[in-house]
Coordinates of C-alpha atoms in Angstrom, one line a residue:
Chain A
M19 CA -102.9 24.0 -23.4
K20 CA -106.8 22.8 -24.3
S21 CA -106.6 22.3 -28.2
K22 CA -103.4 19.9 -27.2
N23 CA -105.3 17.9 -24.4
L24 CA -107.8 17.2 -27.7
K25 CA -104.9 16.6 -30.1
V26 CA -103.9 13.6 -27.9
F27 CA -107.4 12.4 -26.6
F28 CA -108.1 12.1 -30.5
L29 CA -105.0 10.2 -31.4
F30 CA -105.7 7.6 -27.9
S31 CA -109.4 7.3 -29.7
A32 CA -108.1 6.5 -32.9
I33 CA -105.8 4.2 -32.3
I34 CA -108.2 2.6 -29.4
I35 CA -110.9 2.3 -32.3
F36 CA -108.9 0.9 -34.6
S37 CA -107.1 -1.7 -32.5
F38 CA -110.4 -2.8 -30.8
H39 CA -112.3 -3.0 -34.5
N40 CA -109.9 -4.8 -35.9
N41 CA -109.8 -7.5 -33.0
L42 CA -113.7 -7.6 -32.2
Q43 CA -113.8 -8.5 -36.6
A44 CA -111.8 -11.5 -36.2
L45 CA -112.7 -12.8 -32.8
Q46 CA -116.8 -12.8 -34.9
K47 CA -115.2 -14.5 -37.5
G48 CA -113.7 -17.0 -35.1
I49 CA -116.7 -17.7 -33.4
E50 CA -118.7 -17.7 -36.5
R51 CA -116.3 -20.0 -37.5
Y52 CA -115.9 -22.0 -34.3
K53 CA -119.6 -22.1 -33.7
R54 CA -120.5 -24.2 -37.5
K55 CA -117.7 -26.5 -36.2
E56 CA -115.8 -27.3 -39.4
L57 CA -113.4 -29.9 -39.5
D58 CA -110.0 -28.6 -40.5
Q59 CA -108.6 -30.2 -43.8
I60 CA -105.8 -31.7 -41.7
T61 CA -108.2 -33.6 -39.2
I62 CA -110.1 -34.5 -42.4
Y63 CA -107.2 -36.4 -44.1
E64 CA -105.7 -38.0 -40.8
E65 CA -109.1 -39.5 -40.1
R66 CA -109.7 -40.9 -44.2
F67 CA -105.7 -41.8 -44.2
V68 CA -105.7 -43.3 -40.5
E69 CA -105.8 -47.1 -41.8
L70 CA -103.2 -46.8 -44.7
K71 CA -100.2 -45.1 -42.5
E72 CA -100.7 -48.1 -40.2
F73 CA -100.7 -50.5 -43.1
L74 CA -97.5 -49.0 -44.7
Q75 CA -95.8 -48.2 -40.9
N76 CA -92.7 -49.9 -42.4
H77 CA -92.2 -48.6 -45.8
L78 CA -90.1 -45.8 -46.3
V79 CA -90.6 -44.4 -49.8
V80 CA -94.0 -45.1 -51.6
G81 CA -95.7 -43.2 -55.4
Y82 CA -98.3 -41.2 -55.6
V83 CA -101.3 -40.7 -57.9
S84 CA -103.9 -38.3 -57.4
D85 CA -107.2 -37.0 -59.4
Y86 CA -106.6 -33.5 -59.0
D87 CA -104.1 -32.8 -61.1
D88 CA -106.7 -30.3 -63.2
N89 CA -105.8 -27.5 -60.8
S90 CA -102.4 -27.6 -59.6
D91 CA -102.6 -25.8 -57.0
E92 CA -105.3 -27.7 -55.4
D93 CA -103.3 -30.8 -56.2
G94 CA -100.0 -29.7 -54.2
I95 CA -102.2 -28.6 -51.3
A96 CA -103.7 -32.3 -51.4
Y97 CA -99.8 -33.9 -51.8
S98 CA -99.0 -31.5 -49.1
M99 CA -101.4 -32.6 -46.6
T100 CA -101.2 -36.3 -47.6
Q101 CA -97.2 -36.5 -47.1
Y102 CA -98.6 -34.3 -43.6
V103 CA -100.4 -37.1 -42.1
L104 CA -98.8 -40.3 -43.3
A105 CA -94.7 -38.7 -42.8
P106 CA -92.4 -40.4 -41.8
I107 CA -93.2 -42.5 -44.6
I108 CA -92.1 -40.4 -47.8
L109 CA -94.5 -39.6 -50.7
V110 CA -92.9 -39.4 -54.2
R111 CA -95.2 -38.3 -57.2
G112 CA -95.7 -41.3 -59.9
K113 CA -96.1 -44.6 -60.4
K114 CA -92.2 -46.1 -60.3
R115 CA -92.6 -47.6 -56.7
N116 CA -93.9 -51.5 -55.4
F117 CA -96.6 -49.5 -53.6
I118 CA -98.4 -46.5 -54.9
V119 CA -100.8 -44.3 -52.8
G120 CA -104.0 -42.8 -54.6
N121 CA -105.6 -39.9 -53.4
F122 CA -108.9 -39.6 -54.8
H123 CA -112.0 -36.9 -55.3
S124 CA -114.7 -39.5 -55.2
A125 CA -115.2 -42.6 -52.9
K126 CA -115.5 -44.9 -55.7
P127 CA -112.8 -43.5 -58.4
N128 CA -113.0 -45.2 -61.6
I129 CA -109.2 -46.9 -61.1
K130 CA -109.2 -48.7 -65.0
A131 CA -106.8 -45.7 -66.4
Y132 CA -104.3 -46.8 -63.3
E133 CA -105.0 -50.3 -64.1
T134 CA -104.0 -50.1 -67.7
E135 CA -100.5 -48.6 -66.7
N136 CA -99.7 -51.7 -64.6
L137 CA -100.9 -50.7 -61.6
S138 CA -103.3 -53.3 -59.7
L139 CA -105.3 -52.5 -57.0
Y140 CA -104.2 -53.6 -53.8
R141 CA -106.2 -52.7 -51.0
D142 CA -109.3 -49.8 -51.4
F143 CA -109.7 -48.1 -47.8
G144 CA -112.8 -45.9 -48.6
N145 CA -113.0 -42.2 -48.8
G146 CA -111.1 -41.9 -51.8
V147 CA -108.0 -43.7 -50.6
I148 CA -106.7 -46.3 -52.4
L149 CA -103.7 -48.5 -52.2
F150 CA -101.9 -49.9 -55.9
Q151 CA -99.2 -51.5 -56.5
R152 CA -97.4 -52.1 -58.8
V153 CA -96.9 -55.4 -61.4
G154 CA -94.8 -56.7 -64.1
N155 CA -92.2 -53.4 -65.5
Chain B
M5 CA -96.9 -31.5 -15.1
L6 CA -95.2 -32.7 -18.6
L7 CA -96.3 -29.7 -20.3
T8 CA -94.7 -27.5 -17.7
I9 CA -91.5 -29.2 -17.1
S10 CA -91.1 -28.5 -20.8
I11 CA -91.7 -24.6 -21.2
V12 CA -92.3 -23.1 -17.8
F13 CA -89.6 -24.5 -15.6
P14 CA -86.7 -23.7 -18.6
V15 CA -88.2 -20.3 -18.9
L16 CA -88.2 -19.6 -15.4
C17 CA -84.4 -20.6 -15.1
A18 CA -83.6 -18.0 -18.4
Y19 CA -85.5 -15.7 -16.6
I20 CA -83.4 -16.2 -12.9
I21 CA -80.5 -16.2 -15.5
L22 CA -81.3 -13.1 -17.2
F23 CA -82.1 -11.3 -14.2
F24 CA -78.6 -12.2 -12.4
F25 CA -77.1 -11.6 -15.7
L26 CA -78.1 -7.9 -17.2
P27 CA -78.0 -4.9 -14.9
R28 CA -81.0 -5.3 -12.7
Q29 CA -82.4 -1.3 -12.8
F30 CA -85.4 -1.4 -15.0
P31 CA -88.9 -0.3 -13.8
R32 CA -90.4 -3.3 -11.9
N33 CA -93.3 -4.6 -13.5
H34 CA -92.2 -3.4 -17.5
G35 CA -89.1 -5.0 -16.3
T36 CA -90.5 -7.9 -15.5
I37 CA -92.2 -8.2 -18.4
L38 CA -89.3 -8.2 -20.6
N39 CA -87.6 -9.9 -18.9
L40 CA -90.3 -12.9 -19.5
S41 CA -90.0 -12.2 -23.3
F42 CA -86.4 -12.5 -23.9
S43 CA -86.0 -15.2 -21.6
V44 CA -89.3 -16.9 -23.6
G45 CA -87.5 -16.1 -26.8
L46 CA -84.2 -17.5 -25.6
T47 CA -85.6 -20.6 -23.7
L48 CA -87.2 -21.7 -27.1
G49 CA -83.9 -20.6 -29.1
F50 CA -81.2 -22.6 -26.8
T51 CA -83.3 -25.5 -26.6
S52 CA -83.7 -25.9 -29.9
C53 CA -80.0 -25.6 -30.8
T54 CA -79.2 -28.3 -28.0
C55 CA -82.1 -30.8 -29.2
F56 CA -80.6 -30.4 -32.5
L57 CA -77.0 -31.1 -31.3
W58 CA -77.8 -34.1 -29.4
L59 CA -79.7 -35.7 -32.5
F60 CA -77.0 -35.2 -34.6
F61 CA -74.4 -36.7 -31.8
F62 CA -77.1 -39.4 -30.0
G63 CA -80.2 -39.7 -32.7
S64 CA -83.4 -39.3 -30.9
L65 CA -83.8 -37.3 -28.1
S66 CA -84.3 -39.6 -25.1
A67 CA -85.5 -39.2 -21.3
N68 CA -81.4 -39.1 -20.8
Y69 CA -81.6 -35.2 -22.7
Q70 CA -84.4 -34.0 -20.6
V71 CA -82.6 -35.0 -17.5
I72 CA -79.1 -33.2 -18.4
E73 CA -81.4 -30.1 -20.2
N74 CA -82.6 -29.3 -16.8
I75 CA -79.8 -29.7 -15.1
F76 CA -77.6 -27.8 -17.3
A77 CA -80.5 -24.8 -16.6
V78 CA -80.4 -25.3 -13.1
I79 CA -76.4 -25.1 -13.1
L80 CA -76.6 -21.6 -15.2
I81 CA -78.1 -20.3 -12.4
P82 CA -75.4 -20.1 -9.8
V83 CA -73.4 -18.8 -12.6
A84 CA -75.5 -16.1 -13.4
F85 CA -75.8 -15.2 -10.2
Y86 CA -71.8 -15.2 -9.7
T87 CA -71.6 -12.5 -12.4
S88 CA -74.7 -10.4 -11.3
K89 CA -74.4 -6.6 -11.6
Y90 CA -76.5 -4.1 -10.0
Q91 CA -76.5 -1.0 -11.8
K92 CA -78.6 1.8 -13.0
L93 CA -79.9 2.5 -16.5
D94 CA -80.4 5.7 -17.7
S95 CA -83.7 5.4 -18.5
C96 CA -86.2 7.7 -20.3
N97 CA -89.5 6.7 -18.9
Q98 CA -91.1 9.2 -18.1
D99 CA -93.3 9.0 -14.9
P100 CA -96.9 11.5 -16.3
G101 CA -97.9 13.8 -14.2
S102 CA -101.1 13.2 -11.7
D103 CA -103.0 15.0 -14.9
F104 CA -102.0 12.2 -16.8
Y105 CA -103.2 9.0 -15.1
I106 CA -106.9 9.8 -16.5
Y107 CA -105.3 8.9 -19.7
L108 CA -103.4 6.5 -18.7
R109 CA -106.1 4.5 -16.8
I110 CA -108.7 4.6 -19.9
L111 CA -105.2 3.2 -22.1
S112 CA -104.5 1.1 -19.9
I113 CA -108.2 -0.3 -19.4
S114 CA -108.6 -0.4 -23.3
S115 CA -105.4 -2.2 -24.0
L116 CA -106.6 -4.9 -21.6
I117 CA -109.9 -5.3 -23.2
I118 CA -108.4 -5.9 -27.2
I119 CA -105.6 -7.7 -26.2
F120 CA -107.9 -10.1 -24.1
C121 CA -110.3 -9.8 -27.6
F122 CA -106.7 -10.3 -29.4
I123 CA -105.9 -13.8 -26.8
F124 CA -109.3 -14.9 -27.4
A125 CA -109.3 -14.7 -31.3
F126 CA -105.7 -16.5 -31.6
L127 CA -106.8 -19.3 -29.6
L128 CA -110.3 -19.8 -31.5
R129 CA -107.7 -19.5 -34.4
S130 CA -105.3 -22.1 -33.4
A131 CA -108.3 -24.4 -32.2
I132 CA -110.4 -24.5 -35.3
N133 CA -106.6 -25.0 -37.2
P134 CA -105.0 -26.5 -35.0
H135 CA -102.3 -27.4 -37.8
G136 CA -101.8 -23.9 -38.8
W137 CA -101.8 -23.2 -42.4
E138 CA -100.1 -24.4 -45.9
D139 CA -96.5 -23.8 -45.2
A140 CA -97.0 -24.7 -41.2
W141 CA -98.0 -28.3 -42.2
G142 CA -96.0 -28.3 -45.6
M143 CA -92.8 -27.6 -44.1
W144 CA -92.5 -26.4 -40.5
N145 CA -95.1 -29.0 -38.7
L146 CA -94.1 -31.8 -41.4
K147 CA -90.2 -31.4 -40.9
A148 CA -91.2 -31.7 -37.0
R149 CA -93.4 -34.9 -37.5
F150 CA -90.4 -36.5 -39.8
L151 CA -88.1 -35.5 -37.2
F152 CA -90.3 -37.0 -34.2
R153 CA -91.2 -39.9 -35.8
S154 CA -88.8 -41.4 -37.4
G155 CA -86.4 -41.5 -34.5
D156 CA -82.7 -42.2 -35.1
N157 CA -83.3 -41.9 -38.6
W158 CA -84.5 -38.7 -38.2
R159 CA -81.9 -37.0 -41.4
N160 CA -84.7 -38.9 -43.7
T161 CA -86.6 -35.1 -42.8
F162 CA -83.7 -34.0 -45.6
S163 CA -84.2 -36.5 -48.1
N164 CA -84.2 -35.3 -51.9
F165 CA -87.6 -36.4 -52.1
L166 CA -89.0 -33.8 -49.7
F167 CA -86.9 -31.3 -52.1
W168 CA -89.9 -29.1 -51.6
T169 CA -90.1 -28.5 -48.4
S170 CA -87.1 -26.1 -48.3
R171 CA -84.6 -28.2 -46.8
D172 CA -82.2 -26.0 -45.9
Y173 CA -84.6 -24.0 -43.4
P174 CA -82.9 -23.7 -40.1
L175 CA -84.5 -26.0 -37.5
L176 CA -85.7 -23.2 -34.6
V177 CA -89.5 -23.5 -34.7
P178 CA -89.9 -27.5 -36.1
I179 CA -87.2 -28.6 -33.3
S180 CA -89.4 -26.4 -30.5
I181 CA -92.1 -28.4 -31.3
V182 CA -89.9 -32.1 -31.7
R183 CA -89.1 -31.0 -27.6
I184 CA -92.4 -30.5 -26.5
W185 CA -93.3 -34.1 -27.9
S186 CA -90.6 -35.6 -26.4
Y187 CA -91.6 -34.5 -22.7
L188 CA -95.1 -34.9 -23.5
N189 CA -94.3 -38.7 -25.8
N190 CA -97.1 -37.6 -27.7
E191 CA -97.8 -35.8 -31.4
S192 CA -100.3 -33.4 -29.1
T193 CA -101.3 -30.2 -31.7
I194 CA -100.7 -28.3 -28.1
A195 CA -96.9 -28.0 -28.7
Q196 CA -97.1 -26.6 -32.0
I197 CA -100.2 -24.0 -30.8
L198 CA -97.6 -23.4 -27.5
V199 CA -94.7 -22.7 -30.0
A200 CA -96.9 -19.8 -31.9
A201 CA -98.5 -18.9 -29.2
L202 CA -95.7 -18.0 -27.0
F203 CA -93.6 -16.2 -29.8
T204 CA -96.6 -14.2 -30.7
F205 CA -97.6 -12.7 -27.2
S206 CA -94.0 -12.6 -26.8
T207 CA -93.8 -10.2 -29.7
V208 CA -96.5 -8.0 -28.3
A209 CA -94.9 -8.3 -24.5
L210 CA -91.4 -7.4 -25.7
L211 CA -92.6 -4.3 -28.3
I212 CA -95.2 -3.5 -25.1
S213 CA -92.2 -3.9 -22.1
S214 CA -89.3 -2.1 -24.1
L215 CA -91.3 1.1 -25.1
S216 CA -92.6 1.4 -21.7
V217 CA -88.8 0.9 -20.6
I218 CA -87.6 2.9 -23.1
R219 CA -90.0 5.9 -23.6
S220 CA -93.2 5.7 -21.1
R221 CA -95.6 3.5 -20.2
I222 CA -98.5 5.1 -22.4
T223 CA -96.2 4.5 -25.6
G224 CA -95.6 1.0 -24.8
L225 CA -99.1 0.7 -24.5
L226 CA -99.9 2.8 -27.7
A227 CA -97.4 0.5 -29.8
G228 CA -99.0 -2.6 -28.8
L229 CA -102.2 -1.3 -29.6
V230 CA -101.2 -1.1 -33.2
L231 CA -99.1 -4.2 -33.3
V232 CA -102.3 -6.3 -32.0
G233 CA -104.5 -4.0 -34.3
S234 CA -102.4 -5.1 -37.1
R235 CA -104.8 -8.0 -39.2
Y236 CA -101.7 -9.7 -40.5
F237 CA -100.4 -10.0 -37.5
L238 CA -102.7 -12.3 -35.9
K239 CA -103.5 -14.1 -38.6
T240 CA -100.5 -15.0 -39.5
G241 CA -98.7 -15.5 -35.6
A242 CA -102.0 -18.4 -35.3
Y243 CA -100.8 -19.8 -38.9
Q244 CA -97.7 -21.4 -36.9
I245 CA -95.0 -20.3 -39.5
A246 CA -91.7 -19.4 -38.6
D247 CA -92.5 -15.7 -39.9
I248 CA -93.3 -14.7 -36.4
P249 CA -91.1 -16.1 -34.7
L250 CA -87.5 -14.1 -36.6
G251 CA -90.3 -10.5 -36.4
F252 CA -89.3 -11.6 -32.3
Y253 CA -85.8 -12.1 -33.0
I254 CA -85.4 -8.9 -35.5
L255 CA -87.3 -7.3 -32.3
A256 CA -85.5 -8.2 -29.4
T257 CA -82.0 -8.0 -31.0
I258 CA -82.8 -4.0 -32.1
V259 CA -84.6 -3.4 -27.8
L260 CA -81.4 -4.6 -26.2
F261 CA -79.3 -2.5 -28.9
S262 CA -81.2 0.1 -27.1
L263 CA -81.0 -0.9 -23.7
Q264 CA -77.1 -0.6 -24.2
E265 CA -77.5 2.8 -25.0
R266 CA -78.3 3.7 -21.7
S267 CA -76.4 1.2 -19.5
D268 CA -73.1 1.3 -17.9
S269 CA -73.0 -2.8 -19.0
K270 CA -73.4 -2.4 -22.3
F271 CA -71.1 -5.6 -23.2
R272 CA -74.1 -7.8 -21.4
F273 CA -76.8 -6.3 -23.7
L274 CA -74.4 -6.7 -26.5
I275 CA -73.7 -10.8 -25.3
V276 CA -77.7 -11.4 -25.6
A277 CA -78.1 -9.5 -28.2
G278 CA -76.0 -11.0 -30.7
A279 CA -77.5 -14.3 -29.3
M280 CA -80.7 -13.2 -30.1
A281 CA -79.6 -11.9 -33.5
G282 CA -78.2 -15.7 -33.8
L283 CA -81.5 -17.1 -32.7
A284 CA -82.8 -14.9 -35.8
A285 CA -80.2 -17.0 -38.3
W286 CA -81.1 -20.0 -36.7
T287 CA -85.0 -19.4 -37.2
K288 CA -84.9 -18.8 -41.2
N289 CA -82.8 -18.2 -43.9
E290 CA -84.1 -14.5 -43.8
G291 CA -82.4 -14.1 -40.3
I292 CA -79.4 -15.2 -41.7
L293 CA -79.5 -12.1 -44.2
F294 CA -80.7 -10.0 -40.8
L295 CA -77.4 -11.1 -38.9
L296 CA -75.0 -10.1 -42.1
V297 CA -77.1 -6.8 -41.9
V298 CA -76.7 -6.1 -38.3
F299 CA -72.8 -6.4 -39.1
V300 CA -72.7 -4.1 -41.5
V301 CA -75.4 -1.6 -39.9
R302 CA -73.9 -1.3 -36.6
M303 CA -69.9 -1.0 -38.8
I304 CA -71.7 1.8 -40.6
V305 CA -72.9 3.5 -37.4
I306 CA -70.9 3.1 -34.5
S307 CA -67.8 3.7 -37.2
S308 CA -69.5 7.1 -38.1
N309 CA -70.3 8.1 -34.5
R310 CA -67.4 6.8 -32.0
G311 CA -65.0 5.3 -34.4
I312 CA -63.8 1.9 -35.8
M313 CA -62.4 0.7 -32.3
A314 CA -65.9 1.2 -30.4
Y315 CA -66.9 -1.2 -33.5
L316 CA -64.6 -3.8 -32.9
K317 CA -64.8 -4.0 -29.0
E318 CA -68.8 -3.7 -29.6
L319 CA -68.1 -6.6 -32.2
A320 CA -66.4 -8.7 -30.0
M321 CA -69.1 -8.7 -27.7
F322 CA -71.9 -9.4 -29.7
T323 CA -70.0 -12.3 -31.4
I324 CA -69.4 -13.7 -28.3
G325 CA -73.5 -13.9 -27.9
V326 CA -73.8 -14.8 -31.6
F327 CA -71.1 -17.9 -31.9
P328 CA -72.6 -20.6 -29.9
I329 CA -75.9 -20.3 -32.3
L330 CA -73.5 -19.6 -35.6
A331 CA -72.0 -23.3 -35.0
V332 CA -74.8 -24.8 -34.8
L333 CA -76.6 -23.1 -38.3
I334 CA -72.5 -24.0 -39.8
L335 CA -73.0 -27.4 -38.5
F336 CA -76.3 -27.7 -39.5
K337 CA -75.3 -26.3 -43.1
L338 CA -72.5 -28.1 -43.5
K339 CA -73.3 -31.9 -42.2
I340 CA -76.7 -31.8 -43.9
P341 CA -76.9 -31.8 -47.0
S342 CA -79.7 -30.0 -49.0
T343 CA -80.2 -27.4 -51.8
N344 CA -81.9 -24.1 -51.7
E345 CA -84.8 -23.4 -54.5
L346 CA -83.6 -19.9 -54.8
Y347 CA -79.8 -20.6 -55.7
T348 CA -80.6 -24.2 -57.5
G349 CA -79.8 -23.7 -61.4
Q350 CA -78.9 -20.6 -61.2
S351 CA -75.6 -18.8 -63.3
I352 CA -74.5 -15.6 -63.6
D353 CA -76.1 -15.4 -66.8
T354 CA -79.2 -15.8 -66.1
V355 CA -79.2 -14.0 -62.5
L356 CA -77.9 -11.0 -64.9
A357 CA -80.2 -11.2 -66.8
R358 CA -83.2 -10.9 -64.3
L359 CA -81.4 -8.2 -62.4
T360 CA -81.3 -6.2 -66.3
D361 CA -84.9 -6.5 -66.6
F362 CA -86.5 -3.0 -65.4
S363 CA -90.2 -4.4 -65.9
R364 CA -89.0 -6.7 -62.3
Y365 CA -87.9 -3.2 -60.0
L366 CA -91.0 -2.1 -61.2
I367 CA -93.6 -5.5 -60.2
I368 CA -91.6 -6.0 -57.7
G369 CA -91.8 -2.3 -56.0
K370 CA -95.6 -2.1 -57.0
S371 CA -96.2 -5.3 -55.2
F372 CA -93.5 -3.6 -52.1
I373 CA -95.8 -0.7 -51.9
V374 CA -99.3 -2.0 -52.5
F375 CA -99.1 -4.8 -49.6
F376 CA -97.6 -2.4 -47.7
Y377 CA -100.1 0.3 -48.2
D378 CA -103.2 -1.7 -48.8
K379 CA -103.1 -4.9 -46.7
L380 CA -100.7 -4.3 -44.1
A381 CA -100.7 -1.1 -42.7
K382 CA -103.3 1.2 -44.7
E383 CA -105.1 2.5 -41.4
W384 CA -101.9 2.7 -39.3
L385 CA -100.4 4.4 -42.2
I386 CA -102.6 7.4 -41.8
I387 CA -103.1 7.3 -38.1
L388 CA -99.4 7.1 -37.1
S389 CA -98.9 9.6 -39.9
I390 CA -101.5 12.4 -38.2
Y391 CA -99.6 10.9 -35.0
F392 CA -96.2 12.0 -36.3
F393 CA -97.5 15.3 -37.7
L394 CA -98.9 16.1 -34.4
L395 CA -96.8 15.2 -31.7
G396 CA -93.7 15.5 -34.1
K397 CA -90.1 14.2 -33.4
A398 CA -88.8 13.5 -29.7
K399 CA -86.4 16.3 -29.0
K400 CA -84.6 14.8 -25.9
N401 CA -83.3 11.7 -27.8
I402 CA -80.5 9.7 -26.5
N403 CA -81.3 7.2 -28.7
S404 CA -79.7 8.2 -31.4
E405 CA -78.1 5.7 -32.2
S406 CA -80.2 3.0 -32.2
I407 CA -82.8 5.0 -33.9
K408 CA -80.1 4.8 -37.0
T409 CA -79.3 1.3 -36.2
A410 CA -83.2 0.2 -36.8
F411 CA -84.3 2.2 -39.2
L412 CA -80.9 1.2 -41.2
I413 CA -81.5 -2.7 -40.5
V414 CA -85.7 -2.4 -41.6
L415 CA -83.9 -0.6 -45.4
F416 CA -80.9 -2.7 -45.7
M417 CA -83.4 -6.3 -44.8
L418 CA -86.1 -4.3 -47.8
G419 CA -83.5 -3.7 -49.9
G420 CA -82.0 -8.0 -49.6
Y421 CA -85.6 -8.9 -49.9
F422 CA -85.9 -6.5 -53.3
F423 CA -82.9 -8.3 -54.5
I424 CA -83.9 -12.0 -53.7
F425 CA -87.1 -11.2 -55.5
L426 CA -85.1 -9.7 -58.8
I427 CA -82.7 -12.7 -58.5
T428 CA -85.2 -15.4 -58.1
P429 CA -85.9 -18.0 -60.2
L430 CA -89.7 -19.1 -59.3
N431 CA -92.7 -17.7 -61.1
L432 CA -92.2 -13.8 -60.0
P433 CA -96.3 -12.4 -59.4
W434 CA -96.6 -16.1 -57.5
H435 CA -93.1 -16.0 -55.5
L436 CA -94.1 -12.3 -54.7
R437 CA -97.9 -13.2 -53.7
T438 CA -97.0 -16.4 -51.3
S439 CA -94.2 -14.3 -49.6
I440 CA -94.3 -11.0 -49.6
W441 CA -97.0 -10.6 -46.4
R442 CA -94.7 -13.0 -44.6
L443 CA -91.1 -10.8 -45.3
F444 CA -93.3 -8.1 -44.0
L445 CA -94.2 -9.3 -41.8
Q446 CA -90.8 -10.0 -40.2
I447 CA -90.2 -6.2 -39.9
W448 CA -93.5 -4.7 -38.6
P449 CA -92.9 -5.3 -35.3
T450 CA -89.8 -3.1 -35.4
I451 CA -91.0 -0.4 -37.6
I452 CA -93.5 0.2 -34.7
F453 CA -91.0 -0.1 -32.4
S454 CA -88.4 2.5 -34.3
F455 CA -91.9 4.7 -35.1
F456 CA -92.8 5.1 -30.9
L457 CA -88.5 5.6 -30.6
V458 CA -88.3 8.2 -32.9
V459 CA -92.0 10.5 -32.1
S460 CA -92.7 12.4 -29.3
T461 CA -94.6 10.7 -26.2
P462 CA -98.2 12.4 -25.6
E463 CA -96.3 13.7 -22.2
E464 CA -93.6 15.1 -23.9
F465 CA -96.0 16.6 -26.1
L466 CA -97.8 17.9 -23.2
K467 CA -94.7 19.2 -21.4
K468 CA -95.7 17.7 -18.6
V469 CA -93.1 15.7 -18.2
H470 CA -91.1 14.4 -14.7
F471 CA -87.9 12.4 -15.7
Q472 CA -87.2 9.7 -13.2
P473 CA -84.2 11.3 -11.3

């Protein structure tokens, strides 16, 4: 009987210890991140795009360009986040719309390359957020 | 106050309705938690269906919807009371002998501390990332924003331009968020955190309380510790994606099959099981696979045990529960035009080519094993194997049908996932890397439930069992 009790005690201890260990680890990580007071990416994007969103509120579909193209994962995430904060405005990748949203790494991006492709700077909202307008064809 | 009206009130109504509708014979403590877990799932599920129907037929959600929803919830209470039934359940719940109370006490206190850590860690994660993870703001919460912000133009959510948002995925999660926003009249992130928290915590509560009713309180607590101690479970819950809600509905369906096995009012449990399976299908496309698997598995299990007529009777009751939700799902699939990335551009030739490419079988098989062992369940597979080895299989097993059902469902679901990976037109390593952990998490609570259904309880092992009369 004693050995059976010991086995049960061992199993209880193992389950409790592993469960406690995993949860404590998760809790510690959470506390560390919370203490660092890092803003999540979406909140940063919401702040970056707040003025543009206000400006585009009567538009249904606009274009989207960015300089994140060198990394497809990063580019995809940047595009999804921009779409998330600007919804219900639909963002379509490319330069075929009248208005095109530019999402750039740098606060002062080089926009010359876009201007050679029939896009003109309509307004610079700062923080790498630029609205282009399509000119001509 | 508005948050209370949007969630607490309908959950309370669902609780009362279930209290009357299901036979009232569960042990009081566990029964309350069990009913409450079911109520949370049914409330979020049914209200998302009614919200979708309102959007579909009347346009944007207005105050009228909220009034009608609450009146409807209250009307259902006397209906459930009228049909209520008090019946005895053949409980397998074991009363631990007095010698065993010390174990129970240690386990209860440890569980409380661990669950507190779990809840606190979940809330911290949610506070740090209130919009969830990539798939949440790239799909589920994005759809919620489109539906809420577009007003009468809510169909723009399914615009061809948004092809990358898995437009054909059912809407339980996004609409649950939209519904709360419509009550609050703003887009507070509390709504999406609340929906994620309700499903995550209800899954834990459902696992603990169901096993406490069916096996023993100690078994329920041990299973709960395994689930909350699974690293990916906490993380995925706070990610605000639909895999934890789907896992909840899969577990709830299987728990209800187990409960009906020991009840005289089998049909009532089957109706609710049907509703839960239907809601699984309304959560994600994998839920549709689950629904099909349930029909097939129950046909195999019931026909082989009790004959085809018994299966047909069960099927009829199960279908009563499934039908209303399936009707909403069919309406959504037929009337909201969208395509699925897994089927787009597929032809018989390309599918056959992939099916006959044996390197794909190896890649998928290896990923399944590596992920399941290395990431999801490493320590638990070791501990649970020792658990089974030391305590052995339960001798007195009145759950044979539900054990077979649970194992076959897990097996068929894994087979279904394997097949989807085989034929996927997406880059296979990328598809595996980005989705396999979520697919396994959908069935992980059910795997834990099935394991503790099969293995001896510590009480049985120590032979100090006093079965409740």
